[in-house]
Amino acid sequence: MKVTIGNVSLAVEERGTGNVSLVFLHYWGGTHRTWNKVAAELQSTYRIVTYDMRGWGESSAADDGYSISALAAESAALIEHLGLSKYVLIGHSMGGKVAQLVASRRPQGLIGLILVAPATPTPSHLPEAAKEQQIHAYDNRETVLQTLAFLSARIPDPDTVEQIVQDSLSGTPEAKLAWPTSAMLEDISSEVSKITVPTLVLAAELDRLDSIEQHRREVVARISVARLEVIPHSGHLLPIDEPMQTARAIDSFIGQLHV
């Protein structure tokens, strides 16, 4: 379905039923489909909400930019629009940075936060060559496949590869450029200490982008209510590499919230 938030038309998918809703935020280069296999494992127990962030997939572009603050405001407004009264926010990579900012504002109804290989709340500075590589990560099919090989611990099945290629190429030029040139440099570290809901940080054993030690130092250490769990055999793309393990970790964490 399409939901209009401000001047942006968001492509939103809902599935499943349950007293607790799970709201998923995808990575830079992903869409709501990134979460398909994880959602399939959880939809018999929870109400699942996935959506394409502004400028990605079937959501429209935005004329007020792609900052972390803008993405967080958009997410919060969508949650309010859907009337979610009890929910867990789950963000992957860039979506994890957005989720941190949303949770820091202590929205009504939020009962837990799950950060899946999250981007750091501090600015992430890359060497010039790596930054240039990121800027061109989603230029064409070949660059997407190169990026996938770096982000994933193993090449997925052909259908999933095609999905990832389509999703990565779907971004508007502005959405593609925003993360490596500005959003990853935003500093929200002073905000994340305000997070009070139980928080799970899921790290990937084989992540070549964001290491386990980085998650400990930059994320867990800044959120007093956070704990770390490592998913083995996975690269940065946890929802793609190890969807069943990721789903089990999510379900186990929510089970401990006593909701």
Coordinates of C-alpha atoms in Angstrom, one line a residue:
M1 CA 0.0 0.0 0.0
K2 CA 1.0 3.6 -0.4
V3 CA 1.1 6.0 2.6
T4 CA 1.7 9.7 2.2
I5 CA 3.9 11.2 4.9
G6 CA 4.5 14.9 4.4
N7 CA 5.2 15.2 0.7
V8 CA 6.6 11.7 0.3
S9 CA 4.6 8.7 -0.9
L10 CA 5.9 5.6 0.9
A11 CA 5.5 2.0 -0.3
V12 CA 4.5 0.1 2.9
E13 CA 3.9 -3.7 3.3
E14 CA 2.1 -5.1 6.3
R15 CA 1.7 -8.8 7.1
G16 CA 1.0 -11.0 10.1
T17 CA -0.9 -10.3 13.3
G18 CA 0.0 -10.0 16.9
N19 CA -0.1 -7.8 20.0
V20 CA 3.4 -6.6 19.2
S21 CA 4.3 -4.9 15.9
L22 CA 7.8 -5.0 14.4
V23 CA 8.9 -2.1 12.3
F24 CA 11.8 -2.8 10.0
L25 CA 14.2 -0.1 8.5
H26 CA 16.4 -1.2 5.6
Y27 CA 20.0 -0.5 4.8
W28 CA 21.4 2.0 2.3
G29 CA 20.8 0.2 -1.0
G30 CA 18.0 -1.9 0.3
T31 CA 14.2 -1.8 0.2
H32 CA 11.4 -3.4 2.3
R33 CA 12.2 -6.6 0.4
T34 CA 15.6 -6.9 2.2
W35 CA 13.5 -8.2 5.2
N36 CA 11.4 -10.7 3.3
K37 CA 13.0 -13.9 4.6
V38 CA 13.2 -12.5 8.2
A39 CA 9.6 -11.4 8.1
A40 CA 8.4 -14.8 6.8
E41 CA 9.8 -16.4 9.9
L42 CA 8.1 -13.9 12.3
Q43 CA 4.7 -13.1 10.7
S44 CA 2.8 -15.9 12.4
T45 CA 3.6 -14.2 15.8
Y46 CA 3.9 -10.5 15.1
R47 CA 2.4 -7.7 13.0
I48 CA 5.2 -6.9 10.5
V49 CA 5.7 -3.5 8.9
T50 CA 8.3 -3.0 6.3
Y51 CA 8.6 -0.1 3.9
D52 CA 10.8 1.6 1.3
M53 CA 12.5 4.7 2.7
R54 CA 12.2 7.9 0.7
G55 CA 14.0 7.6 -2.6
W56 CA 14.2 3.8 -2.6
G57 CA 12.1 1.1 -4.1
E58 CA 8.6 2.3 -4.9
S59 CA 8.7 5.2 -2.5
S60 CA 8.9 8.7 -4.0
A61 CA 11.8 11.1 -3.8
A62 CA 11.8 13.9 -1.2
D63 CA 12.6 17.5 -1.7
D64 CA 13.7 18.1 1.9
G65 CA 16.7 15.7 1.7
Y66 CA 17.9 12.4 3.1
S67 CA 19.4 13.3 6.4
I68 CA 19.2 10.9 9.3
S69 CA 17.0 13.4 11.0
A70 CA 14.6 13.5 8.0
L71 CA 14.5 9.7 7.8
A72 CA 13.9 9.4 11.5
A73 CA 11.0 11.9 11.4
E74 CA 9.5 10.0 8.4
S75 CA 9.7 6.7 10.3
A76 CA 8.1 8.2 13.5
A77 CA 5.3 9.8 11.4
L78 CA 4.6 6.5 9.6
I79 CA 4.4 4.6 12.9
E80 CA 2.0 7.3 14.2
H81 CA -0.1 7.1 11.0
L82 CA -0.4 3.3 11.4
G83 CA -1.5 3.7 15.0
L84 CA 1.1 1.2 16.4
S85 CA 0.6 1.2 20.2
K86 CA 3.2 -1.5 21.1
Y87 CA 6.1 -2.0 18.8
V88 CA 9.8 -2.9 18.4
L89 CA 11.9 -0.9 16.0
I90 CA 14.5 -2.9 14.0
G91 CA 17.1 -1.1 11.9
H92 CA 19.9 -2.5 9.7
S93 CA 23.1 -0.6 8.9
M94 CA 21.9 2.9 7.8
G95 CA 18.5 1.9 9.1
G96 CA 20.1 1.2 12.4
K97 CA 21.4 4.7 12.7
V98 CA 18.0 6.0 11.9
A99 CA 16.4 3.7 14.5
Q100 CA 18.9 4.9 17.1
L101 CA 17.7 8.5 16.6
V102 CA 14.0 7.5 16.6
A103 CA 14.5 5.6 19.9
S104 CA 16.4 8.4 21.5
R105 CA 13.3 10.6 21.2
R106 CA 11.4 8.0 23.4
P107 CA 8.3 7.7 21.3
Q108 CA 5.1 6.4 22.8
G109 CA 4.6 2.7 22.2
L110 CA 8.2 1.8 21.6
I111 CA 9.1 -1.2 23.9
G112 CA 12.3 -2.4 22.4
L113 CA 15.1 -1.6 19.9
I114 CA 17.1 -4.1 17.7
L115 CA 20.1 -2.8 15.8
V116 CA 21.2 -5.1 13.1
A117 CA 24.9 -4.5 12.1
P118 CA 24.1 -0.8 12.8
A119 CA 26.0 2.2 11.4
T120 CA 27.7 4.1 14.2
P121 CA 26.0 7.1 15.8
T122 CA 29.4 8.9 15.5
P123 CA 30.6 10.2 12.1
S124 CA 32.1 7.5 9.9
H125 CA 35.1 8.7 8.0
L126 CA 36.4 6.6 5.2
P127 CA 39.7 6.9 3.3
E128 CA 39.2 8.8 0.0
A129 CA 39.4 5.7 -2.2
A130 CA 36.8 3.8 -0.1
K131 CA 34.5 6.9 -0.1
E132 CA 34.8 7.1 -3.9
Q133 CA 33.9 3.4 -4.1
Q134 CA 30.9 3.9 -1.9
I135 CA 29.7 6.8 -4.0
H136 CA 29.7 4.6 -7.1
A137 CA 28.5 1.4 -5.3
Y138 CA 25.1 1.4 -7.0
D139 CA 26.0 2.9 -10.4
N140 CA 25.2 -0.2 -12.4
R141 CA 24.7 -3.9 -12.2
E142 CA 28.5 -4.6 -12.1
T143 CA 29.1 -2.2 -9.2
V144 CA 26.2 -3.6 -7.3
L145 CA 27.5 -7.2 -7.6
Q146 CA 31.0 -6.0 -6.4
T147 CA 29.3 -4.3 -3.4
L148 CA 27.3 -7.4 -2.7
A149 CA 30.4 -9.5 -2.7
F150 CA 32.0 -7.2 -0.1
L151 CA 28.9 -6.9 2.1
S152 CA 27.8 -10.6 2.1
A153 CA 29.6 -13.6 3.5
R154 CA 28.5 -15.6 0.5
I155 CA 26.7 -15.0 -2.8
P156 CA 23.0 -15.6 -2.3
D157 CA 20.7 -17.6 -4.5
P158 CA 20.1 -16.2 -8.0
D159 CA 16.6 -14.8 -7.2
T160 CA 17.9 -12.9 -4.2
V161 CA 20.9 -11.6 -6.2
E162 CA 18.4 -10.2 -8.8
Q163 CA 16.3 -8.6 -6.0
I164 CA 19.4 -7.0 -4.5
V165 CA 20.5 -5.6 -7.9
Q166 CA 17.0 -4.2 -8.6
D167 CA 16.7 -2.7 -5.1
S168 CA 20.2 -1.1 -5.2
L169 CA 19.6 0.4 -8.6
S170 CA 16.1 1.7 -7.6
G171 CA 17.5 4.6 -5.5
T172 CA 17.2 8.1 -6.7
P173 CA 20.6 9.8 -7.4
E174 CA 20.1 11.9 -4.3
A175 CA 19.3 9.0 -2.1
K176 CA 22.3 7.0 -3.3
L177 CA 24.6 10.0 -2.8
A178 CA 23.3 11.1 0.6
W179 CA 24.7 8.3 2.7
P180 CA 28.4 8.3 1.7
T181 CA 28.6 12.1 1.3
S182 CA 26.6 13.4 4.3
A183 CA 24.4 11.1 6.4
M184 CA 27.2 8.7 7.5
L185 CA 29.1 11.8 8.7
E186 CA 26.2 13.0 10.9
D187 CA 26.9 12.9 14.6
I188 CA 24.0 11.7 16.7
S189 CA 26.1 10.3 19.6
S190 CA 24.9 12.8 22.1
E191 CA 21.3 11.6 21.4
V192 CA 21.7 7.9 21.8
S193 CA 22.4 8.0 25.5
K194 CA 18.8 9.0 25.9
I195 CA 17.6 5.6 24.7
T196 CA 15.9 3.8 27.6
V197 CA 14.1 0.8 26.0
P198 CA 15.9 -2.6 26.1
T199 CA 18.3 -2.7 23.1
L200 CA 19.8 -5.6 21.3
V201 CA 22.8 -5.1 19.0
L202 CA 23.2 -7.9 16.5
A203 CA 26.7 -8.1 15.1
A204 CA 27.9 -10.3 12.2
E205 CA 30.9 -12.5 12.8
L206 CA 32.3 -11.9 9.3
D207 CA 31.3 -8.3 8.8
R208 CA 34.0 -6.5 6.8
L209 CA 32.3 -3.1 7.1
D210 CA 31.4 -2.8 10.8
S211 CA 33.4 -5.0 13.1
I212 CA 32.2 -6.6 16.3
E213 CA 34.7 -4.4 18.2
Q214 CA 33.3 -1.3 16.6
H215 CA 29.8 -2.2 17.6
R216 CA 31.0 -2.6 21.2
R217 CA 33.0 0.6 21.3
E218 CA 30.7 2.9 19.3
V219 CA 27.2 1.6 19.9
V220 CA 26.9 -0.7 22.9
A221 CA 29.1 1.6 25.1
R222 CA 26.9 4.6 24.3
I223 CA 23.5 2.9 25.1
S224 CA 23.4 1.8 28.7
V225 CA 20.5 -0.6 28.1
A226 CA 22.2 -2.4 25.2
R227 CA 23.6 -5.8 24.9
L228 CA 25.5 -7.4 22.1
E229 CA 24.9 -10.7 20.3
V230 CA 27.0 -12.1 17.5
I231 CA 25.5 -14.0 14.6
P232 CA 28.0 -16.5 13.2
H233 CA 28.7 -17.2 9.5
S234 CA 27.2 -13.8 8.4
G235 CA 28.6 -10.8 6.7
H236 CA 27.2 -7.3 7.0
L237 CA 23.9 -8.3 5.2
L238 CA 22.5 -10.2 8.1
P239 CA 18.9 -10.3 6.8
I240 CA 20.2 -11.8 3.6
D241 CA 23.1 -14.0 4.8
E242 CA 21.4 -15.5 7.9
P243 CA 17.7 -14.6 7.9
M244 CA 16.6 -17.5 10.1
Q245 CA 19.3 -16.8 12.7
T246 CA 18.4 -13.1 12.6
A247 CA 14.7 -13.9 13.1
R248 CA 15.4 -16.3 16.0
A249 CA 17.5 -13.6 17.7
I250 CA 14.7 -11.1 17.2
D251 CA 12.0 -13.5 18.6
S252 CA 14.1 -14.5 21.6
F253 CA 14.8 -10.9 22.5
I254 CA 11.1 -9.9 22.3
G255 CA 10.3 -13.0 24.4
Q256 CA 12.4 -11.5 27.2
L257 CA 10.5 -8.2 27.2
H258 CA 7.6 -9.9 28.9
V259 CA 5.0 -8.2 26.8

